[in-house]
Each structure stands twice: as C-alpha cells, then as structure tokens.
Amino acid sequence: MKIAVCIRRVPSTETTVKVAADGKTLDPAGVEYIVSPFDEIALEEGLRVKEKLGAEGNEVIAVTVGPAEAATTLRTCLAMGADKAILLKDDKLYQRAPYEIAQGLSAALKELAPDIIFFGKQAVDDDNSQVPTITAQLLNLPFVGLIVKLDLAGKTATVQREIDGGKEVLEVVLPAVFSAQKGLNEPRYPSLKGIMAAKKKPMEEKAANITANTLEVLKMEYPPSRPPGKIVGKGVEAVPELVKLLKEEAKII
Amino acid sequence: MPNPILVFVENKDGTLKKGAIEALSEAKRLSDALKSEVVALVIGNNLGSAAKEPAFYGATKVLTVEGAAFGHYTTAPYTKAMVAAFNKVKPDAILFPATLNGKDLAGSVAGALGTSALQDVISINADGGTLTARRPVYAGKAIITVKALKAPSIISLRPKMFTAAKSDQSKQSQVEKLDVAIDANDQRVKVKEVLKAATAKIELTEADIIVSGGRGMKGPEHYKIIEELAAILKAAVGASRAAVDAGWRPHEDQVGQTGKTVCPTMYVACGISGAIQHLAGMSSSKCIVAINKDPEAPIFKVANYGIVGDLFEVVPALANELKKNQG
Ligand SMILES: Cc1cc2nc3c(=O)[nH]c(=O)nc-3n(C[C@H](O)[C@H](O)[C@H](O)COP(=O)(O)OP(=O)(O)OC[C@H]3O[C@@H](n4cnc5c(N)ncnc54)[C@H](O)[C@@H]3O)c2cc1C
C-alpha cells in the first residue's frame, strides 16, 4: 500500500506574531518552524498503517509544498519514519491560498497514485481547513475529514470522525483522502536512530505546479487588545465580590 | 440587481442550526447593502419545517434537496447539491455556518468551483459592492482582511460572531425542489452509525459560558466541582491540553490552538496557567475569569477578573454563592 502524507511547514505555536512591514504578512524574523501539529498526527497514522501491514511492499511518502527550507521539515518526517519525501518547491507558500496549494499537491499526488492520502485537519498558521478536501476534489477521490480512528480491511477503511456533539462511524472505499483530528493517535518523537537514517533517505525536489490565484490578503492586523487583568482578591473571601462584579459590572449573570 | 447570496441552511432533522440562522441573518444584512436577495438551500432527508423557516430571517427563495442520500452529511453528495444550487442561481457569494460540517462543505464546494473558501470569518464588509472578510489566523494571534479574486465568494461564518435576527414568522417565500442525481461515485463514503456523546453536552463552540479545568485539577475525579459550577451557569465544560493529554478529559473538550477556538460571553479558567497555545483558543472570550493559586500565572494578564487561590476551595464556594444568588 502506498500512503502519502501531506505536510505543512508552519511557525512554531510559541511564535509571538509580528506583522511585517508590508502590513499583510507575518514578519519571519526570529520565527522557528515546525511540522504543523495535526500533520504530525497524520504522519503518525500513516506510519502505524504501514507497521500493521508490514514493511514489505508498503511505503509512507511525505509531501510538501514549500520553500527550499521546508526540506528540514521533511527531514523531520523522514526521521519519524517516512520512507521518502517530495518537496514541491514554491517560494510563495505563505502568500498562497488553499486552492493553489491543493493544486500543487494534487498534480504530484496524481503521479504517485497513493492508496491513502492523509492530511492534518488544518494548518495552525493560516487555519484554513480546506486543502485536504479541495485536494480530494481535484483528484476525484472520496474524502472524510476530522478522523479520530481508522481501521483497514483490504481496500475498505472504517473510520470515526468528529461531528458537532458526537462521533460518526463511516465506511470508505480506497483510494481516499482523510484529515486527522487530535485524538487519532499520539505522534512519536524522532529517535536518534531515525534522525541518522533520515539523512540517507531519498528526497525528491521539483517545482510545484501552481497557476491559480484565488484570494488576496489586503491587510493583517492584531486582534483588539484586552484590558489589563484585574485581581478581585484572594481565596474564598473574594468570591462574593466576584459574583457582585459579574452581576453589576460585567452584567453576565 | 446583483446576483443573490446563497446560504447553506444546515439543519438537523429539520431543525435549523443556530449557525445557519446567524448566516441567514448576515446574508440579509449584506443583501440589503448590495441590493440583492437571499436564497437559502436546505438539504436533508427529513426537512420538516426547515424549508419554511429561512423566510423568517429574510430569504426570498428556498431551494430544497431531499432524499435518502442526504440523510447524513457526507462531503460528496452535499457538494453536488450545493453546486446544483450554484448553477441555478449563480450567486455572488455563498455563506455557510463554520460548524464542523459547514467548514467541510465550504472547502469542498470551493474546490468544485475552482476557488478557495474564506473560513471562520468574524466579520464581512460589503462597502462599494465588493465583499471583504476578516478572519483570524495563527489561532487568533492576528486577523487578516481577505477578498476572493474569483466569484463566488465562499465564506463560512464563525459561530457566535454574527447576530441572529429575530424571527419574523409572518414571512413566507417561494420553495423550489431541486433534483440532484447521486451516483455510486458520490457514495464511496457511507455513514454506518452515529455515536452520540454519553450525556447531552453543550457544544463548546456554541456555549455562552464555558468553565474549563487544567492541570491544576490534579485528576479526572475532581472535575465534579467544575461540572457542578457549569451546571449552575448552564455552561459547557472545557479543558487545557495538559488535562486532555493526561487522559482526564476527552480530546473534543480541548480549548486552544490545537483544540477548539471559542468565544463565549464568559470563560472561567480553573487551574490553567495561560500558555500561549491555550490563550490562542480562548482570548477572544468577552469576559475571562481566572482562578489560580499562582499570582504570577500568565492567565491573570488576560483575565477580566481573577482570584488568587486554591481552586478546590474557590470553585465550590463560587458555585455556592451563585446558587444563593439564583435564590
Ligand atoms: C504544538 C503545541 C500545541 C498546543 N496546543 C494547546 C492547546 O490547544 N490547548 C492548550 O491548553 N494547550 C496547548 N498546548 C500546551 C500548552 O503549551 C501548555 O502546556 C498547556 O496549556 C498547559 O496546561 P495547563 O495550564 O492546564 O497546565 P499548567 O501550565 O501546568 O498549569 C497549571 C496551573 O494550575 C495552577 N494550579 C495548580 N494547582 C492549583 C490549585 N489547587 N488551585 C488553583 N490553581 C492551581 C498552577 O498554578 C498552574 O498555573 C500546546 C503545546 C504545543 C507545543
């Protein structure tokens, strides 16, 4: 079975966002980059599927659209256990809209023809949550988002997905595209052995095939700042005062 | 007159979702500004009165797609229904509630129409006839203003950020049934079973009040006091990642950058330090109350009201005081 996992290089979740001089993008100075946390979950699931099926004839391929530096992100995926990686080079990643990224990915994925394509449910930088489903559209493959459990039997996958107020069990015929929600698994850390092995694993690089242009960012700004915090008091003695403030000042209760 | 605004009216067995009402209300506001009209699309197997209600919020026309293939949400048949409605009315914009299924569908419809969706939008501007929308990025650490370069603008609206209009039950609109043919290709995904949460929980993203517990809770058994406080406030229960990773609470309760983004009227953080990833998910709450024994905890920097103290004493005392207040 061929398993493709789509990865995005994102600023670390610790990043304090600074708007760049253009007033539209993130100032990249001092920003550290990581594998988007939901993509780690997606990769972990790919590795687990392969481990269950056995190494013979099964492979996990990490694919990303991104700048040359995204090779580092893919090395992390190889260190976690992916067999090979494909970097679809694109210097404008952070100005690209979801359709454009899906276009780049789907062109490469069509050639690969994987049995399963995993994504994280959303990238934690642009929070767009749609590249997985657009990719499925472009490849004419079935799609299930937000999966929290996956079982395979031959060419059929049984998955659970999160819905508002509960979960749902679905059956899907492969090939298919899935997006991973937290709870699906706990991603592993790359081992020292994995990091050494990653250096020798193949990484293909080619230009991302992107022609679309669907959205324009006009401005990036900070959210309204919150008023400075206020300590009502200490311990249980402060409780009546808190209730009074919630009632009379905040008018919430 | 410009082309209409189409709204995906998400419903559950014929009952409109709150978010769908918010989307209809916002569509009406925009259509007044643009001098266009609102067309609603209702999809399902058992529509009940769902086809009548969009008129109460300003829809002048309702399209329905009904059938066994639409009984449960799956991406492909719903996308086909939306595209059929798009071809019928050629809207300038399509609005969705940014619920889990609404976001899924908005993205898929965007893909089918060769464009991108603007997800989780918090405000829309129609000045000068062009739609621009504001949406949070980096889990709310910044907000961008975006416009679609290709029609239609496909926009999902973050729940609770848009005001729902009062329903005017005297209003009626024309209802038209659309026939959408579903083939085997659209049915490669089948819903086998729906697993409801054990207790009827209030949705975090829809809740007016959330009481959240973090690592300071020390163990799953102590969430009893959080649940008691939540019951009095008619609140949903949330958790920090530390509490979820410890296995004290289910993943779907996590608030933060890799959990749910919430914007309730009041968020009560108990034993939560206020890490940047947690703040990212809840700092747009209207009022934040923090209970923490560490006066230096970063949560106090964003809290409107803080109590420095042991949550095992303060939380039950707060529950008691509120009960007294309710008489
Ligand atoms: C990639 C990534 C993504 C993440 N995503 C999220 C996310 O989505 N959501 C999230 O929450 N975190 C997230 N985190 C984790 C985040 O960095 C913090 O580790 C986490 O939020 C800490 O949870 P906490 O505040 O409950 O625990 P702690 O930081 O351990 O804080 C516990 C607090 O409880 C207080 N306390 C202890 N006992 C008592 C008592 N008896 N009475 C009163 N107060 C008490 C302490 O003073 C302390 O302030 C993420 C981290 C990473 C790296």
XYZ file of C-alpha atoms and ligand atoms in Angstrom:
633
model
C 0.000 0.000 0.000
C 1.225 3.442 -0.881
C 0.495 6.059 1.783
C 1.057 9.758 1.103
C 1.073 12.253 3.972
C 0.810 15.955 3.172
C 2.844 18.166 5.457
C 2.991 21.913 6.047
C 5.865 23.872 7.472
C 4.388 26.327 9.975
C 5.714 28.780 12.567
C 6.017 27.173 15.999
C 2.902 27.543 18.132
C 5.083 29.524 20.589
C 5.522 32.260 17.995
C 4.511 35.745 19.023
C 3.028 37.089 15.826
C 4.557 40.288 14.411
C 3.051 41.866 11.326
C 5.661 42.520 8.607
C 6.332 45.943 7.077
C 4.006 45.178 4.144
C 1.114 45.125 6.624
C -0.131 41.861 5.170
C 2.118 39.020 6.241
C 3.931 37.590 9.249
C 7.355 39.073 9.953
C 9.536 35.946 9.674
C 12.418 37.375 11.762
C 13.263 35.039 14.606
C 10.434 32.633 13.809
C 11.089 28.919 14.327
C 9.325 26.467 12.073
C 7.806 23.077 12.864
C 5.707 20.359 11.242
C 2.109 21.526 11.722
C 0.858 19.585 14.787
C -2.142 17.998 13.013
C 0.169 16.868 10.188
C 2.308 15.057 12.779
C -0.820 13.146 13.751
C -1.474 12.393 10.056
C 2.089 11.139 9.588
C 1.881 9.012 12.732
C -1.264 7.351 11.366
C 0.491 6.649 8.060
C 3.391 5.042 9.920
C 1.015 2.940 12.027
C -0.852 1.699 8.956
C 2.435 0.668 7.389
C 3.641 -1.014 10.592
C 0.432 -3.026 10.774
C 0.711 -4.143 7.162
C 4.468 -4.848 7.360
C 7.372 -3.138 5.629
C 7.197 -5.332 2.526
C 5.503 -3.539 -0.376
C 4.242 -0.706 1.809
C 5.621 2.803 1.982
C 4.959 6.196 3.522
C 5.766 9.278 1.476
C 5.800 12.770 2.995
C 4.880 15.507 0.534
C 5.039 19.258 1.000
C 4.622 22.452 -0.969
C 7.082 24.987 0.360
C 10.318 26.952 0.113
C 13.742 25.265 -0.016
C 13.891 25.468 3.810
C 10.926 23.083 4.010
C 13.453 20.305 3.286
C 14.267 20.497 7.025
C 10.601 19.907 7.825
C 10.576 16.863 5.536
C 13.770 15.542 7.212
C 11.851 15.558 10.496
C 9.187 13.411 8.812
C 11.837 11.037 7.484
C 13.337 10.853 10.982
C 9.926 9.933 12.375
C 9.847 7.027 9.903
C 8.609 8.158 6.471
C 10.373 6.238 3.673
C 10.819 9.111 1.292
C 9.864 12.723 0.805
C 8.858 15.015 -2.012
C 9.440 18.764 -1.840
C 7.277 20.699 -4.254
C 9.258 23.901 -4.319
C 7.381 27.145 -4.019
C 8.860 30.292 -2.518
C 5.476 31.938 -2.167
C 3.958 29.339 0.178
C 2.818 31.900 2.726
C 1.040 34.008 0.114
C -0.747 31.031 -1.389
C -4.447 30.394 -0.923
C -5.750 26.887 -0.185
C -6.815 26.121 -3.762
C -3.313 26.912 -5.017
C -1.664 24.585 -2.517
C -4.156 21.833 -3.305
C -3.393 22.345 -6.987
C 0.334 21.889 -6.373
C -0.198 18.823 -4.200
C -2.756 17.152 -6.435
C -0.553 17.398 -9.540
C 2.187 15.451 -7.726
C -0.229 13.074 -5.986
C -1.845 12.140 -9.293
C 1.507 10.814 -10.485
C 2.111 8.985 -7.208
C -1.378 7.428 -7.149
C -1.378 6.541 -3.428
C -3.988 4.266 -1.837
C -4.405 6.627 1.095
C -3.684 10.330 1.425
C -3.521 11.742 4.944
C -3.640 15.394 5.925
C -3.847 17.209 9.246
C -7.292 18.789 9.717
C -5.853 22.273 9.429
C -2.537 24.082 9.327
C -2.014 26.016 12.549
C -0.811 29.152 10.752
C -3.483 30.053 8.188
C -6.119 27.885 9.917
C -7.733 27.342 6.527
C -9.011 23.784 6.951
C -9.785 23.113 3.306
C -6.633 21.995 1.460
C -7.492 18.314 2.209
C -10.983 18.476 0.784
C -10.001 20.586 -2.230
C -7.220 18.086 -2.992
C -9.780 15.267 -2.823
C -11.969 17.246 -5.234
C -9.139 17.765 -7.682
C -8.239 14.059 -7.569
C -11.895 12.933 -7.648
C -11.348 10.845 -4.517
C -13.696 10.284 -1.567
C -12.930 12.454 1.469
C -13.557 12.139 5.190
C -12.392 14.951 7.456
C -11.629 15.055 11.204
C -10.992 11.345 11.683
C -10.218 10.132 15.208
C -9.987 6.366 14.454
C -9.072 4.280 11.443
C -9.284 0.538 10.730
C -8.362 -1.059 7.433
C -9.676 -4.265 5.917
C -8.294 -4.713 2.429
C -9.494 -1.834 0.295
C -12.077 -0.642 2.808
C -11.423 1.775 5.635
C -13.720 2.117 8.629
C -13.198 5.478 10.287
C -14.665 7.504 13.105
C -14.965 11.221 12.593
C -15.801 14.034 14.952
C -19.150 15.733 14.330
C -20.796 18.525 16.326
C -21.962 16.850 19.523
C -20.550 13.366 18.947
C -18.852 10.990 16.552
C -19.819 9.059 13.481
C -18.661 5.732 12.024
C -18.130 5.708 8.265
C -17.006 3.203 5.679
C -14.870 4.347 2.769
C -13.585 2.590 -0.306
C -9.901 3.280 -1.016
C -8.211 5.191 -2.537
C -9.374 8.005 -0.298
C -8.305 11.228 1.386
C -8.549 11.714 5.172
C -7.817 14.591 7.507
C -6.608 13.846 11.029
C -8.125 15.333 14.181
C -6.469 15.305 17.601
C -7.274 12.067 19.382
C -6.450 9.841 16.383
C -3.093 8.941 17.963
C -0.111 10.318 19.859
C 2.657 11.198 17.384
C 6.065 9.686 18.140
C 9.279 11.689 18.511
C 12.065 11.058 16.008
C 14.604 8.687 17.602
C 18.347 9.265 17.327
C 18.500 6.254 15.035
C 15.680 7.727 12.976
C 17.495 11.034 12.672
C 20.662 9.273 11.427
C 18.670 7.124 8.977
C 16.790 10.164 7.659
C 19.984 11.595 6.211
C 20.215 8.703 3.761
C 16.572 8.553 2.760
C 15.565 9.856 -0.682
C 14.161 13.349 -1.079
C 12.873 14.371 -4.469
C 12.657 18.069 -5.303
C 10.701 19.639 -8.108
C 8.849 22.847 -8.786
C 5.267 22.975 -7.546
C 2.813 23.223 -10.404
C 0.670 26.177 -9.313
C -1.167 28.520 -11.679
C -4.316 29.531 -9.797
C -4.802 32.795 -7.910
C -7.993 32.827 -5.873
C -7.649 35.065 -2.808
C -5.933 38.299 -1.912
C -4.918 39.318 1.594
C -5.447 43.060 1.935
C -4.295 43.573 5.495
C -3.007 41.813 8.602
C -3.618 43.351 11.993
C -3.563 42.479 15.664
C -6.693 41.434 17.487
C -8.129 44.092 19.802
C -6.022 44.133 22.958
C -7.655 43.084 26.196
C -7.889 45.476 29.118
C -5.261 44.751 31.772
C -6.255 41.938 34.110
C -7.756 42.679 37.488
C -7.312 40.621 40.629
C -10.518 40.672 42.630
C -8.924 39.205 45.719
C -7.516 36.136 47.431
C -9.204 32.838 48.240
C -12.838 32.191 49.108
C -13.231 35.645 50.693
C -13.074 37.157 47.200
C -15.964 35.066 45.880
C -18.899 37.350 46.890
C -17.106 40.345 45.351
C -16.528 38.365 42.127
C -20.201 37.435 41.886
C -21.160 41.053 42.534
C -18.850 42.249 39.724
C -20.150 39.619 37.295
C -23.650 40.772 38.072
C -23.330 44.519 38.271
C -20.258 45.413 36.223
C -19.994 42.686 33.573
C -23.754 42.022 33.627
C -23.237 38.368 32.767
C -25.201 36.629 35.484
C -29.625 43.954 -9.220
C -26.500 41.966 -8.414
C -26.703 38.187 -8.152
C -28.128 36.695 -4.964
C -26.403 35.468 -1.843
C -26.841 31.736 -1.339
C -26.893 30.322 2.198
C -26.301 26.715 3.232
C -29.011 26.250 5.866
C -27.573 23.477 7.998
C -30.300 21.608 9.807
C -30.589 18.555 11.993
C -33.666 16.536 11.106
C -35.452 19.698 10.083
C -34.312 21.947 12.943
C -32.132 24.849 11.825
C -28.697 25.057 13.430
C -28.005 28.274 15.357
C -25.144 28.984 12.979
C -27.468 28.678 9.984
C -29.732 31.357 11.455
C -26.716 33.598 12.028
C -25.635 33.035 8.399
C -29.116 33.838 7.065
C -29.248 36.995 9.187
C -25.845 38.150 7.947
C -26.801 37.322 4.340
C -29.883 39.519 4.739
C -27.774 42.378 6.079
C -25.348 42.043 3.149
C -28.115 41.718 0.581
C -29.658 44.956 1.861
C -26.300 46.683 1.394
C -25.744 45.127 -2.041
C -29.388 45.426 -3.143
C -29.546 41.733 -3.912
C -31.564 38.924 -2.376
C -31.062 35.880 -0.176
C -31.623 32.351 -1.469
C -31.485 29.500 1.044
C -30.521 25.920 0.304
C -31.856 23.260 2.654
C -30.515 19.724 2.295
C -31.657 16.580 4.115
C -33.878 13.558 4.171
C -36.444 14.772 6.654
C -36.811 18.510 6.200
C -39.873 19.080 8.372
C -40.395 22.833 8.652
C -36.789 23.663 7.689
C -37.867 24.835 4.231
C -40.313 27.371 5.727
C -38.023 28.941 8.307
C -35.363 30.662 6.146
C -38.094 33.132 5.099
C -38.428 34.201 8.755
C -34.837 35.523 8.543
C -35.100 37.206 5.152
C -34.678 34.535 2.469
C -36.847 35.331 -0.531
C -36.403 31.914 -2.084
C -35.692 28.460 -0.697
C -34.216 25.605 -2.678
C -34.526 22.119 -1.217
C -32.601 18.956 -1.988
C -34.171 15.945 -0.379
C -33.512 12.221 -0.445
C -32.076 9.219 1.333
C -28.542 10.055 0.125
C -28.733 13.324 2.122
C -29.929 11.890 5.439
C -26.454 12.152 6.957
C -23.835 14.654 5.942
C -21.187 13.275 3.631
C -18.973 15.557 1.580
C -19.631 14.455 -1.999
C -23.469 14.407 -2.206
C -23.755 17.677 -0.274
C -21.166 19.267 -2.564
C -23.165 18.131 -5.576
C -26.324 19.681 -4.109
C -24.534 22.982 -3.438
C -23.092 23.059 -6.960
C -26.569 22.399 -8.409
C -27.914 25.351 -6.405
C -24.963 27.466 -7.528
C -25.698 26.675 -11.181
C -29.338 27.523 -10.652
C -28.950 30.967 -9.024
C -25.358 31.979 -9.917
C -24.825 33.701 -6.557
C -22.090 36.282 -5.963
C -21.471 34.786 -2.528
C -22.225 31.541 -0.708
C -22.437 31.647 3.085
C -22.021 28.684 5.453
C -22.019 28.405 9.225
C -18.447 27.497 10.277
C -19.623 24.390 12.094
C -17.606 21.211 11.558
C -19.755 20.150 8.593
C -20.207 23.706 7.344
C -16.438 24.192 7.071
C -16.015 20.796 5.435
C -18.631 21.663 2.830
C -17.406 25.226 2.232
C -13.953 23.896 1.364
C -15.290 21.164 -0.848
C -17.633 23.499 -2.732
C -14.735 25.924 -3.198
C -12.688 23.099 -4.719
C -15.536 22.102 -7.018
C -15.897 25.707 -8.221
C -12.166 26.203 -8.699
C -11.583 28.607 -5.852
C -10.762 28.877 -2.117
C -13.122 29.461 0.786
C -12.747 32.148 3.465
C -13.169 30.042 6.588
C -14.164 31.027 10.096
C -14.803 34.617 9.154
C -15.618 37.034 12.008
C -16.944 39.998 10.003
C -17.926 40.800 6.428
C -17.874 44.171 4.723
C -19.870 44.982 1.575
C -18.926 48.644 1.069
C -18.666 49.628 -2.563
C -20.171 46.353 -3.735
C -17.054 44.262 -3.064
C -17.093 41.726 -0.286
C -14.130 41.602 2.045
C -14.000 39.460 5.140
C -11.914 39.412 8.291
C -10.689 36.118 9.666
C -8.303 35.148 12.457
C -5.021 33.429 11.583
C -2.338 31.935 13.864
C -5.200 30.825 16.094
C -6.329 34.376 16.662
C -2.914 35.945 17.207
C -3.589 38.062 14.087
C -6.542 38.954 11.886
C -6.411 39.241 8.103
C -8.748 41.025 5.722
C -9.240 38.939 2.587
C -11.151 39.142 -0.640
C -11.946 36.489 -3.202
C -10.424 37.152 -6.630
C -12.855 34.812 -8.310
C -16.650 34.646 -7.970
C -18.372 33.424 -5.947
C -17.020 34.474 -2.542
C -17.321 31.333 -0.418
C -17.470 32.272 3.230
C -18.034 30.334 6.447
C -19.087 32.362 9.489
C -17.657 31.614 12.903
C -20.487 30.705 15.272
C -21.473 33.392 17.778
C -19.685 36.210 15.927
C -22.759 37.275 13.951
C -26.050 38.385 15.454
C -29.078 36.243 14.725
C -32.051 38.337 13.612
C -35.406 37.966 15.363
C -37.566 35.518 13.505
C -40.498 37.081 11.657
C -42.968 34.235 11.308
C -45.312 36.231 9.109
C -42.837 35.975 6.223
C -43.091 33.326 3.522
C -41.019 32.528 0.496
C -41.168 30.516 -2.651
C -39.904 26.927 -2.185
C -38.472 25.006 -5.100
C -37.263 21.417 -5.091
C -34.005 20.712 -6.901
C -33.371 17.269 -8.306
C -29.809 16.152 -7.722
C -28.764 12.781 -9.082
C -26.415 10.884 -6.774
C -24.386 8.058 -8.312
C -22.069 5.365 -6.962
C -19.104 7.714 -7.302
C -20.700 10.126 -4.806
C -21.442 7.300 -2.392
C -17.973 5.951 -1.784
C -18.365 7.216 1.796
C -21.161 5.646 3.836
C -22.312 6.619 7.323
C -22.740 3.425 9.350
C -23.551 4.740 12.776
C -23.840 7.960 14.760
C -22.291 7.842 18.228
C -23.821 10.500 20.462
C -21.912 11.848 23.425
C -22.817 9.938 26.598
C -24.592 12.925 28.099
C -26.294 15.700 26.176
C -23.422 18.148 26.287
C -23.494 21.827 25.430
C -21.254 22.378 22.402
C -18.105 24.302 23.332
C -18.274 26.411 20.178
C -21.920 27.312 20.760
C -21.800 27.804 24.543
C -22.423 31.211 26.097
C -20.400 30.262 29.148
C -17.504 27.799 29.460
C -15.925 26.507 32.662
C -12.530 24.988 31.919
C -10.150 22.994 34.079
C -6.415 22.483 33.577
C -3.567 20.576 35.141
C -4.400 22.249 38.435
C -7.406 19.907 38.657
C -4.945 17.169 39.685
C -7.095 14.292 38.392
C -10.250 13.326 36.476
C -12.316 12.729 39.620
C -12.088 16.398 40.645
C -13.901 17.605 37.507
C -17.044 17.028 39.547
C -16.632 20.521 41.013
C -16.185 22.005 37.519
C -19.297 20.197 36.316
C -21.290 21.437 39.288
C -20.286 25.030 38.614
C -21.021 24.543 34.900
C -24.487 23.149 35.656
C -25.382 26.231 37.717
C -24.145 28.549 34.951
C -25.672 26.374 32.171
C -22.137 26.266 30.819
C -20.100 23.864 28.705
C -17.020 22.191 30.212
C -13.628 22.702 28.579
C -10.056 21.675 29.341
C -6.461 22.606 28.669
C -4.251 20.321 26.637
C -2.425 19.262 29.795
C -5.699 17.877 31.197
C -6.547 16.172 27.886
C -3.077 14.673 27.446
C -3.244 13.336 30.997
C -6.382 11.484 29.925
C -8.664 13.363 32.339
C -10.909 14.784 29.636
C -11.768 13.750 26.039
C -9.926 15.377 23.138
C -13.018 17.177 21.910
C -13.045 19.219 25.151
C -9.629 20.782 24.482
C -9.563 24.540 24.079
C -6.610 26.167 22.341
C -4.527 26.340 19.210
C -4.741 22.582 18.627
C -8.162 22.332 20.246
C -11.322 24.352 19.866
C -11.404 28.093 19.323
C -14.143 29.519 21.481
C -15.629 32.967 22.020
C -18.195 32.683 24.808
C -19.578 35.554 26.831
C -17.681 34.224 29.830
C -14.749 31.800 30.123
C -13.838 30.578 33.593
C -10.295 29.148 33.683
C -9.615 26.972 36.727
C -6.079 25.757 37.363
C -4.945 26.814 33.893
C -1.652 28.711 33.622
C -2.477 30.540 30.383
C 0.130 29.171 27.958
C 0.250 30.962 24.595
C -1.415 27.981 22.843
C -4.273 27.968 25.329
C -4.773 31.742 25.111
C -4.884 31.442 21.325
C -8.100 29.457 21.613
C -9.971 31.492 24.211
C -8.651 35.033 24.394
C -11.498 36.439 22.307
C -13.935 35.453 25.062
C -15.866 38.535 26.134
C -15.132 38.103 29.838
C -12.398 35.909 31.292
C -12.401 34.785 34.911
C -9.305 33.055 36.252
C -8.858 31.026 39.406
C -5.241 30.100 40.041
C -3.067 29.810 43.130
C -0.058 31.324 41.383
C -0.383 35.146 41.275
C 2.262 35.197 38.504
C 0.284 32.898 36.166
C 0.023 34.497 32.695
C -3.733 33.833 32.639
C -4.136 36.794 35.020
C -2.767 39.109 32.296
C -5.831 38.438 30.139
C -8.418 37.819 32.852
C -11.040 40.490 33.454
C -11.457 39.113 36.959
C -9.015 36.919 38.832
C -8.997 35.179 42.158
C -5.660 34.052 43.550
C -6.399 30.929 45.490
C -6.843 27.185 45.715
C -9.418 26.129 43.168
C -10.551 23.259 45.377
C -11.848 25.881 47.815
C -12.742 28.722 45.439
C -14.681 26.782 42.791
C -17.172 25.172 45.233
C -17.524 28.499 47.068
C -18.295 30.220 43.772
C -20.867 27.555 42.935
C -22.479 28.108 46.352
C -22.536 31.864 46.063
C -24.128 31.675 42.602
C -26.742 29.230 43.861
C -27.560 31.611 46.716
C -27.853 34.410 44.187
C -30.236 32.499 41.990
C -32.311 32.024 45.127
C 2.209 22.333 19.434
C 1.522 22.635 20.726
C 0.150 22.814 20.733
C -0.531 23.065 21.932
N -1.887 23.257 21.904
C -2.538 23.517 23.069
C -3.946 23.730 23.107
O -4.628 23.661 22.099
N -4.541 23.978 24.289
C -3.838 24.048 25.462
O -4.451 24.280 26.516
N -2.512 23.856 25.455
C -1.851 23.585 24.295
N -0.515 23.351 24.324
C 0.134 23.161 25.647
C 0.495 24.444 26.357
O 1.761 24.852 25.942
C 0.516 24.180 27.882
O 1.373 23.129 28.160
C -0.848 23.848 28.466
O -1.817 24.766 28.040
C -0.757 23.846 29.967
O -1.982 23.455 30.525
P -2.366 23.929 31.993
O -2.432 25.395 32.028
O -3.592 23.159 32.368
O -1.184 23.334 32.865
P -0.002 24.078 33.614
O 0.726 25.004 32.726
O 0.748 23.033 34.315
O -0.764 24.985 34.651
C -1.464 24.518 35.746
C -1.869 25.726 36.554
O -2.674 25.293 37.621
C -2.361 26.055 38.772
N -2.770 25.260 39.935
C -2.265 24.087 40.369
N -2.936 23.652 41.449
C -3.874 24.574 41.727
C -4.884 24.699 42.727
N -5.052 23.782 43.667
N -5.667 25.786 42.709
C -5.501 26.739 41.767
N -4.579 26.671 40.800
C -3.784 25.600 40.766
C -0.889 26.321 38.692
O -0.543 27.464 39.410
C -0.698 26.489 37.169
O -0.788 27.846 36.808
C 0.181 23.127 23.139
C 1.572 22.944 23.132
C 2.231 22.714 21.940
C 3.713 22.535 21.963
